[in-house]
PDB file of C-alpha atoms in Angstrom:
ATOM      1  CA  MET K  20     -29.335  13.604 -34.981  1.00  0.00           C
ATOM      2  CA  ASP K  21     -26.657  14.892 -37.351  1.00  0.00           C
ATOM      3  CA  ARG K  22     -23.107  14.207 -37.096  1.00  0.00           C
ATOM      4  CA  ARG K  23     -21.883  17.262 -35.074  1.00  0.00           C
ATOM      5  CA  GLN K  24     -24.711  16.617 -32.484  1.00  0.00           C
ATOM      6  CA  LYS K  25     -23.723  13.146 -32.093  1.00  0.00           C
ATOM      7  CA  LYS K  26     -20.081  14.124 -31.560  1.00  0.00           C
ATOM      8  CA  SER K  27     -21.137  16.514 -29.028  1.00  0.00           C
ATOM      9  CA  ARG K  28     -22.967  14.206 -27.229  1.00  0.00           C
ATOM     10  CA  ALA K  29     -20.283  11.815 -27.410  1.00  0.00           C
ATOM     11  CA  ALA K  30     -17.815  14.015 -25.852  1.00  0.00           C
ATOM     12  CA  ILE K  31     -20.019  14.998 -23.018  1.00  0.00           C
ATOM     13  CA  LEU K  32     -20.428  11.175 -22.069  1.00  0.00           C
ATOM     14  CA  THR K  33     -16.401  10.538 -22.459  1.00  0.00           C
ATOM     15  CA  ALA K  34     -15.769  13.493 -20.380  1.00  0.00           C
ATOM     16  CA  PHE K  35     -18.475  12.808 -17.856  1.00  0.00           C
ATOM     17  CA  ARG K  36     -17.238   8.964 -17.429  1.00  0.00           C
ATOM     18  CA  SER K  37     -13.456  10.401 -17.226  1.00  0.00           C
ATOM     19  CA  LEU K  38     -14.757  12.894 -14.134  1.00  0.00           C
ATOM     20  CA  LEU K  39     -16.549   9.661 -12.558  1.00  0.00           C
ATOM     21  CA  THR K  40     -13.076   7.664 -12.231  1.00  0.00           C
ATOM     22  CA  LYS K  41     -11.781  10.280 -10.175  1.00  0.00           C
ATOM     23  CA  LYS K  42     -14.414  12.022  -8.281  1.00  0.00           C
ATOM     24  CA  ARG K  43     -17.751  11.058  -6.630  1.00  0.00           C
ATOM     25  CA  TYR K  44     -20.662  11.948  -8.777  1.00  0.00           C
ATOM     26  CA  SER K  45     -22.017  14.512  -6.134  1.00  0.00           C
ATOM     27  CA  GLN K  46     -18.915  16.712  -6.631  1.00  0.00           C
ATOM     28  CA  ILE K  47     -19.291  16.575 -10.271  1.00  0.00           C
ATOM     29  CA  THR K  48     -20.642  19.909 -11.709  1.00  0.00           C
ATOM     30  CA  VAL K  49     -22.529  20.520 -14.974  1.00  0.00           C
ATOM     31  CA  ARG K  50     -19.285  23.254 -15.333  1.00  0.00           C
ATOM     32  CA  GLU K  51     -16.550  20.644 -15.063  1.00  0.00           C
ATOM     33  CA  ILE K  52     -18.348  18.501 -17.592  1.00  0.00           C
ATOM     34  CA  ILE K  53     -18.826  21.406 -20.370  1.00  0.00           C
ATOM     35  CA  ASP K  54     -15.064  22.272 -19.600  1.00  0.00           C
ATOM     36  CA  ALA K  55     -13.509  18.529 -20.115  1.00  0.00           C
ATOM     37  CA  ALA K  56     -15.909  17.819 -23.242  1.00  0.00           C
ATOM     38  CA  ASP K  57     -15.153  21.057 -24.417  1.00  0.00           C
ATOM     39  CA  VAL K  58     -18.700  22.187 -25.227  1.00  0.00           C
ATOM     40  CA  GLY K  59     -21.476  25.141 -24.465  1.00  0.00           C
ATOM     41  CA  ARG K  60     -23.796  24.798 -21.347  1.00  0.00           C
ATOM     42  CA  THR K  61     -26.399  25.236 -24.186  1.00  0.00           C
ATOM     43  CA  THR K  62     -25.222  22.128 -26.053  1.00  0.00           C
ATOM     44  CA  PHE K  63     -24.825  20.102 -22.603  1.00  0.00           C
ATOM     45  CA  TYR K  64     -28.737  20.947 -21.795  1.00  0.00           C
ATOM     46  CA  ALA K  65     -29.865  20.382 -25.723  1.00  0.00           C
ATOM     47  CA  HIS K  66     -28.636  16.479 -24.665  1.00  0.00           C
ATOM     48  CA  PHE K  67     -29.567  16.341 -21.096  1.00  0.00           C
ATOM     49  CA  GLU K  68     -32.038  17.967 -18.863  1.00  0.00           C
ATOM     50  CA  THR K  69     -30.077  17.341 -16.147  1.00  0.00           C
ATOM     51  CA  ARG K  70     -26.738  15.630 -14.553  1.00  0.00           C
ATOM     52  CA  ASP K  71     -28.911  12.820 -13.375  1.00  0.00           C
ATOM     53  CA  GLN K  72     -30.351  12.281 -16.819  1.00  0.00           C
ATOM     54  CA  LEU K  73     -26.672  11.962 -17.719  1.00  0.00           C
ATOM     55  CA  LEU K  74     -25.921   9.397 -15.256  1.00  0.00           C
ATOM     56  CA  GLN K  75     -28.825   7.317 -16.176  1.00  0.00           C
ATOM     57  CA  THR K  76     -27.975   7.629 -19.931  1.00  0.00           C
ATOM     58  CA  LEU K  77     -24.543   6.566 -19.370  1.00  0.00           C
ATOM     59  CA  CYS K  78     -25.425   3.684 -17.139  1.00  0.00           C
ATOM     60  CA  GLU K  79     -28.125   2.535 -19.795  1.00  0.00           C
ATOM     61  CA  GLU K  80     -26.002   2.724 -22.661  1.00  0.00           C
ATOM     62  CA  LEU K  81     -22.716   1.165 -21.015  1.00  0.00           C
ATOM     63  CA  PHE K  82     -24.689  -1.786 -18.963  1.00  0.00           C
ATOM     64  CA  ASP K  83     -27.408  -2.282 -21.722  1.00  0.00           C
ATOM     65  CA  HIS K  84     -24.748  -2.982 -24.233  1.00  0.00           C
ATOM     66  CA  ILE K  85     -22.536  -5.375 -22.351  1.00  0.00           C
ATOM     67  CA  VAL K  86     -25.870  -7.492 -21.052  1.00  0.00           C
ATOM     68  CA  THR K  87     -27.624  -7.292 -24.622  1.00  0.00           C
ATOM     69  CA  SER K  88     -23.798  -8.702 -26.165  1.00  0.00           C
ATOM     70  CA  ALA K  89     -23.539 -11.265 -23.724  1.00  0.00           C
ATOM     71  CA  LEU K  90     -26.795 -13.073 -24.691  1.00  0.00           C
ATOM     72  CA  ASP K  91     -26.034 -12.096 -28.610  1.00  0.00           C
ATOM     73  CA  THR K  92     -23.340 -15.021 -29.202  1.00  0.00           C
ATOM     74  CA  SER K  93     -22.560 -14.089 -32.062  1.00  0.00           C
ATOM     75  CA  HIS K  94     -21.860 -10.303 -31.355  1.00  0.00           C
ATOM     76  CA  THR K  95     -18.222 -11.101 -29.893  1.00  0.00           C
ATOM     77  CA  HIS K  96     -16.528  -8.059 -30.881  1.00  0.00           C
ATOM     78  CA  GLY K  97     -13.273 -10.099 -31.528  1.00  0.00           C
ATOM     79  CA  LEU K  98     -13.345 -11.622 -28.159  1.00  0.00           C
ATOM     80  CA  TYR K  99     -13.141 -15.025 -29.172  1.00  0.00           C
ATOM     81  CA  SER K 100     -10.659 -14.834 -32.225  1.00  0.00           C
ATOM     82  CA  ASP K 101      -8.460 -17.559 -30.874  1.00  0.00           C
ATOM     83  CA  ARG K 102     -11.115 -19.869 -29.490  1.00  0.00           C
ATOM     84  CA  ASN K 103     -14.702 -20.621 -29.456  1.00  0.00           C
ATOM     85  CA  ALA K 104     -17.460 -18.139 -27.705  1.00  0.00           C
ATOM     86  CA  PRO K 105     -18.406 -19.778 -24.656  1.00  0.00           C
ATOM     87  CA  LEU K 106     -21.540 -21.834 -24.239  1.00  0.00           C
ATOM     88  CA  SER K 107     -22.304 -20.173 -20.707  1.00  0.00           C
ATOM     89  CA  VAL K 108     -24.056 -16.596 -21.492  1.00  0.00           C
ATOM     90  CA  LEU K 109     -22.730 -15.946 -18.043  1.00  0.00           C
ATOM     91  CA  CYS K 110     -19.146 -16.408 -18.889  1.00  0.00           C
ATOM     92  CA  HIS K 111     -19.624 -14.647 -22.250  1.00  0.00           C
ATOM     93  CA  LEU K 112     -20.887 -11.672 -19.836  1.00  0.00           C
ATOM     94  CA  LEU K 113     -17.947 -11.506 -17.560  1.00  0.00           C
ATOM     95  CA  GLN K 114     -15.737 -11.778 -20.775  1.00  0.00           C
ATOM     96  CA  HIS K 115     -17.111  -8.227 -21.809  1.00  0.00           C
ATOM     97  CA  LEU K 116     -16.745  -6.905 -18.484  1.00  0.00           C
ATOM     98  CA  LYS K 117     -12.670  -8.088 -18.746  1.00  0.00           C
ATOM     99  CA  GLU K 118     -12.232  -6.637 -21.993  1.00  0.00           C
ATOM    100  CA  ASP K 119     -14.584  -3.965 -21.851  1.00  0.00           C
ATOM    101  CA  GLN K 120     -13.521  -0.531 -23.558  1.00  0.00           C
ATOM    102  CA  SER K 121     -16.021   1.369 -21.980  1.00  0.00           C
ATOM    103  CA  ASN K 122     -13.658   1.116 -18.445  1.00  0.00           C
ATOM    104  CA  ILE K 123     -16.844  -0.228 -16.517  1.00  0.00           C
ATOM    105  CA  PRO K 124     -14.723  -1.766 -14.121  1.00  0.00           C
ATOM    106  CA  ALA K 125     -12.938   1.729 -12.914  1.00  0.00           C
ATOM    107  CA  LEU K 126     -16.766   2.736 -12.438  1.00  0.00           C
ATOM    108  CA  LEU K 127     -17.999   0.034 -10.948  1.00  0.00           C
ATOM    109  CA  SER K 128     -14.815   0.558  -8.367  1.00  0.00           C
ATOM    110  CA  SER K 129     -14.922   4.368  -8.436  1.00  0.00           C
ATOM    111  CA  GLU K 130     -16.056   6.560  -5.730  1.00  0.00           C
ATOM    112  CA  SER K 131     -19.233   6.934  -7.714  1.00  0.00           C
ATOM    113  CA  SER K 132     -19.246   3.073  -7.192  1.00  0.00           C
ATOM    114  CA  GLU K 133     -22.597   2.628  -5.415  1.00  0.00           C
ATOM    115  CA  LEU K 134     -24.655   4.557  -8.484  1.00  0.00           C
ATOM    116  CA  PHE K 135     -23.117   2.322 -10.888  1.00  0.00           C
ATOM    117  CA  LEU K 136     -23.450  -0.939  -8.984  1.00  0.00           C
ATOM    118  CA  ARG K 137     -27.600  -0.059  -8.488  1.00  0.00           C
ATOM    119  CA  TYR K 138     -27.715   0.283 -11.907  1.00  0.00           C
ATOM    120  CA  PHE K 139     -25.824  -2.546 -13.184  1.00  0.00           C
ATOM    121  CA  LYS K 140     -27.891  -4.617 -10.683  1.00  0.00           C
ATOM    122  CA  ASN K 141     -31.042  -3.070 -12.633  1.00  0.00           C
ATOM    123  CA  SER K 142     -29.969  -4.057 -16.136  1.00  0.00           C
ATOM    124  CA  LEU K 143     -29.042  -7.341 -14.710  1.00  0.00           C
ATOM    125  CA  SER K 144     -32.291  -8.100 -14.044  1.00  0.00           C
ATOM    126  CA  SER K 145     -34.202  -9.305 -16.722  1.00  0.00           C
ATOM    127  CA  PHE K 146     -30.929 -11.036 -17.770  1.00  0.00           C
ATOM    128  CA  MET K 147     -30.909 -13.330 -14.601  1.00  0.00           C
ATOM    129  CA  LEU K 148     -34.582 -13.843 -14.942  1.00  0.00           C
ATOM    130  CA  THR K 149     -34.278 -15.426 -18.207  1.00  0.00           C
ATOM    131  CA  GLN K 150     -31.308 -17.205 -17.796  1.00  0.00           C
ATOM    132  CA  PHE K 151     -31.433 -18.675 -14.266  1.00  0.00           C
ATOM    133  CA  VAL K 152     -34.999 -18.064 -12.752  1.00  0.00           C
ATOM    134  CA  SER K 153     -37.140 -18.962 -15.423  1.00  0.00           C
ATOM    135  CA  GLN K 154     -35.093 -21.647 -16.573  1.00  0.00           C
ATOM    136  CA  ASN K 155     -35.959 -25.271 -15.153  1.00  0.00           C
ATOM    137  CA  ARG K 156     -36.493 -24.303 -11.575  1.00  0.00           C
ATOM    138  CA  ARG K 157     -37.045 -27.211  -9.417  1.00  0.00           C
ATOM    139  CA  HIS K 158     -36.136 -25.976  -6.173  1.00  0.00           C
ATOM    140  CA  ASN K 159     -37.629 -23.330  -3.575  1.00  0.00           C
ATOM    141  CA  THR K 160     -40.563 -22.845  -5.977  1.00  0.00           C
ATOM    142  CA  GLY K 161     -42.464 -21.150  -3.212  1.00  0.00           C
ATOM    143  CA  ILE K 162     -40.253 -18.143  -3.349  1.00  0.00           C
ATOM    144  CA  PRO K 163     -40.965 -15.120  -5.213  1.00  0.00           C
ATOM    145  CA  ARG K 164     -39.496 -14.977  -8.842  1.00  0.00           C
ATOM    146  CA  ASP K 165     -38.912 -11.318  -7.930  1.00  0.00           C
ATOM    147  CA  PHE K 166     -37.166 -12.046  -5.104  1.00  0.00           C
ATOM    148  CA  LEU K 167     -34.748 -14.612  -6.382  1.00  0.00           C
ATOM    149  CA  VAL K 168     -34.019 -12.125  -9.372  1.00  0.00           C
ATOM    150  CA  ASN K 169     -32.806  -9.542  -6.868  1.00  0.00           C
ATOM    151  CA  HIS K 170     -30.915 -12.220  -4.852  1.00  0.00           C
ATOM    152  CA  ILE K 171     -29.208 -13.396  -8.018  1.00  0.00           C
ATOM    153  CA  SER K 172     -28.774  -9.970  -9.319  1.00  0.00           C
ATOM    154  CA  GLY K 173     -27.136  -8.643  -5.997  1.00  0.00           C
ATOM    155  CA  SER K 174     -24.951 -11.611  -5.804  1.00  0.00           C
ATOM    156  CA  PHE K 175     -23.369 -11.383  -9.418  1.00  0.00           C
ATOM    157  CA  VAL K 176     -22.718  -7.652  -9.026  1.00  0.00           C
ATOM    158  CA  GLU K 177     -21.072  -8.301  -5.427  1.00  0.00           C
ATOM    159  CA  MET K 178     -18.935 -11.248  -7.207  1.00  0.00           C
ATOM    160  CA  VAL K 179     -18.062  -8.773 -10.080  1.00  0.00           C
ATOM    161  CA  LEU K 180     -17.157  -6.034  -7.326  1.00  0.00           C
ATOM    162  CA  TRP K 181     -14.952  -8.645  -5.589  1.00  0.00           C
ATOM    163  CA  TRP K 182     -13.414  -9.744  -8.846  1.00  0.00           C
ATOM    164  CA  ILE K 183     -12.375  -5.856  -9.777  1.00  0.00           C
ATOM    165  CA  LYS K 184     -10.972  -5.115  -6.291  1.00  0.00           C
ATOM    166  CA  GLY K 185      -8.928  -8.340  -6.440  1.00  0.00           C
ATOM    167  CA  GLY K 186      -7.416  -7.263  -9.941  1.00  0.00           C
ATOM    168  CA  MET K 187      -9.661  -9.620 -12.082  1.00  0.00           C
ATOM    169  CA  GLN K 188      -7.240 -12.593 -11.428  1.00  0.00           C
ATOM    170  CA  GLU K 189      -9.610 -15.284 -11.899  1.00  0.00           C
ATOM    171  CA  THR K 190     -10.861 -16.114 -15.720  1.00  0.00           C
ATOM    172  CA  PRO K 191     -14.599 -15.506 -16.323  1.00  0.00           C
ATOM    173  CA  GLU K 192     -14.714 -19.374 -16.962  1.00  0.00           C
ATOM    174  CA  GLU K 193     -13.586 -19.425 -13.404  1.00  0.00           C
ATOM    175  CA  LEU K 194     -15.999 -17.025 -12.153  1.00  0.00           C
ATOM    176  CA  ASP K 195     -19.040 -18.369 -14.194  1.00  0.00           C
ATOM    177  CA  ARG K 196     -18.230 -21.983 -12.672  1.00  0.00           C
ATOM    178  CA  TYR K 197     -18.269 -20.584  -8.981  1.00  0.00           C
ATOM    179  CA  PHE K 198     -21.121 -18.356  -9.481  1.00  0.00           C
ATOM    180  CA  ARG K 199     -23.167 -21.242 -10.765  1.00  0.00           C
ATOM    181  CA  ALA K 200     -21.706 -23.568  -7.919  1.00  0.00           C
ATOM    182  CA  VAL K 201     -23.414 -21.333  -5.793  1.00  0.00           C
ATOM    183  CA  ILE K 202     -26.610 -20.099  -7.721  1.00  0.00           C
ATOM    184  CA  GLU K 203     -27.696 -23.083  -9.143  1.00  0.00           C
ATOM    185  CA  PRO K 204     -28.718 -25.300  -5.542  1.00  0.00           C
ATOM    186  CA  ILE K 205     -31.085 -22.504  -4.824  1.00  0.00           C
ATOM    187  CA  LEU K 206     -32.845 -23.160  -8.106  1.00  0.00           C
TER     188      LEU K 206
END
């Protein structure tokens, strides 16, 4: 992809992200997206076959980046210039959400939040499997792993939503402690 194509693609994603914070996904038209991005219809369809594909791409880029960054503790985006990176990968993920430049908290609490919450939960599944369910599981070994992953991912997403709606008053360290206090006894 050349520089011009990258710029057009980025403009489409930025325009779409901005529109999603203002109105429901179902109410956003391709016309509104291309007008906000200042690109033509042909350019839009050269990058995305449908509006749904645009949504999927946006979610994958946002959430995969957050989860991947949280797993790579050397990849701190300068978040810990005044202190050490947290030992907990979960705390690191929460710190990325709090400091996020992609406006994920606004999207998770927007009118289209149900779509983002679903994608967020799905992108957390492998993270929760490796970080919680597969590590030293001592209790409830008869419960299927996929059930536990679904339960833990859902609990985490609901906690993040609670945190966002409450104005993100708690620190990532506090949320990490709360979440572990509830989840670790299950495992």
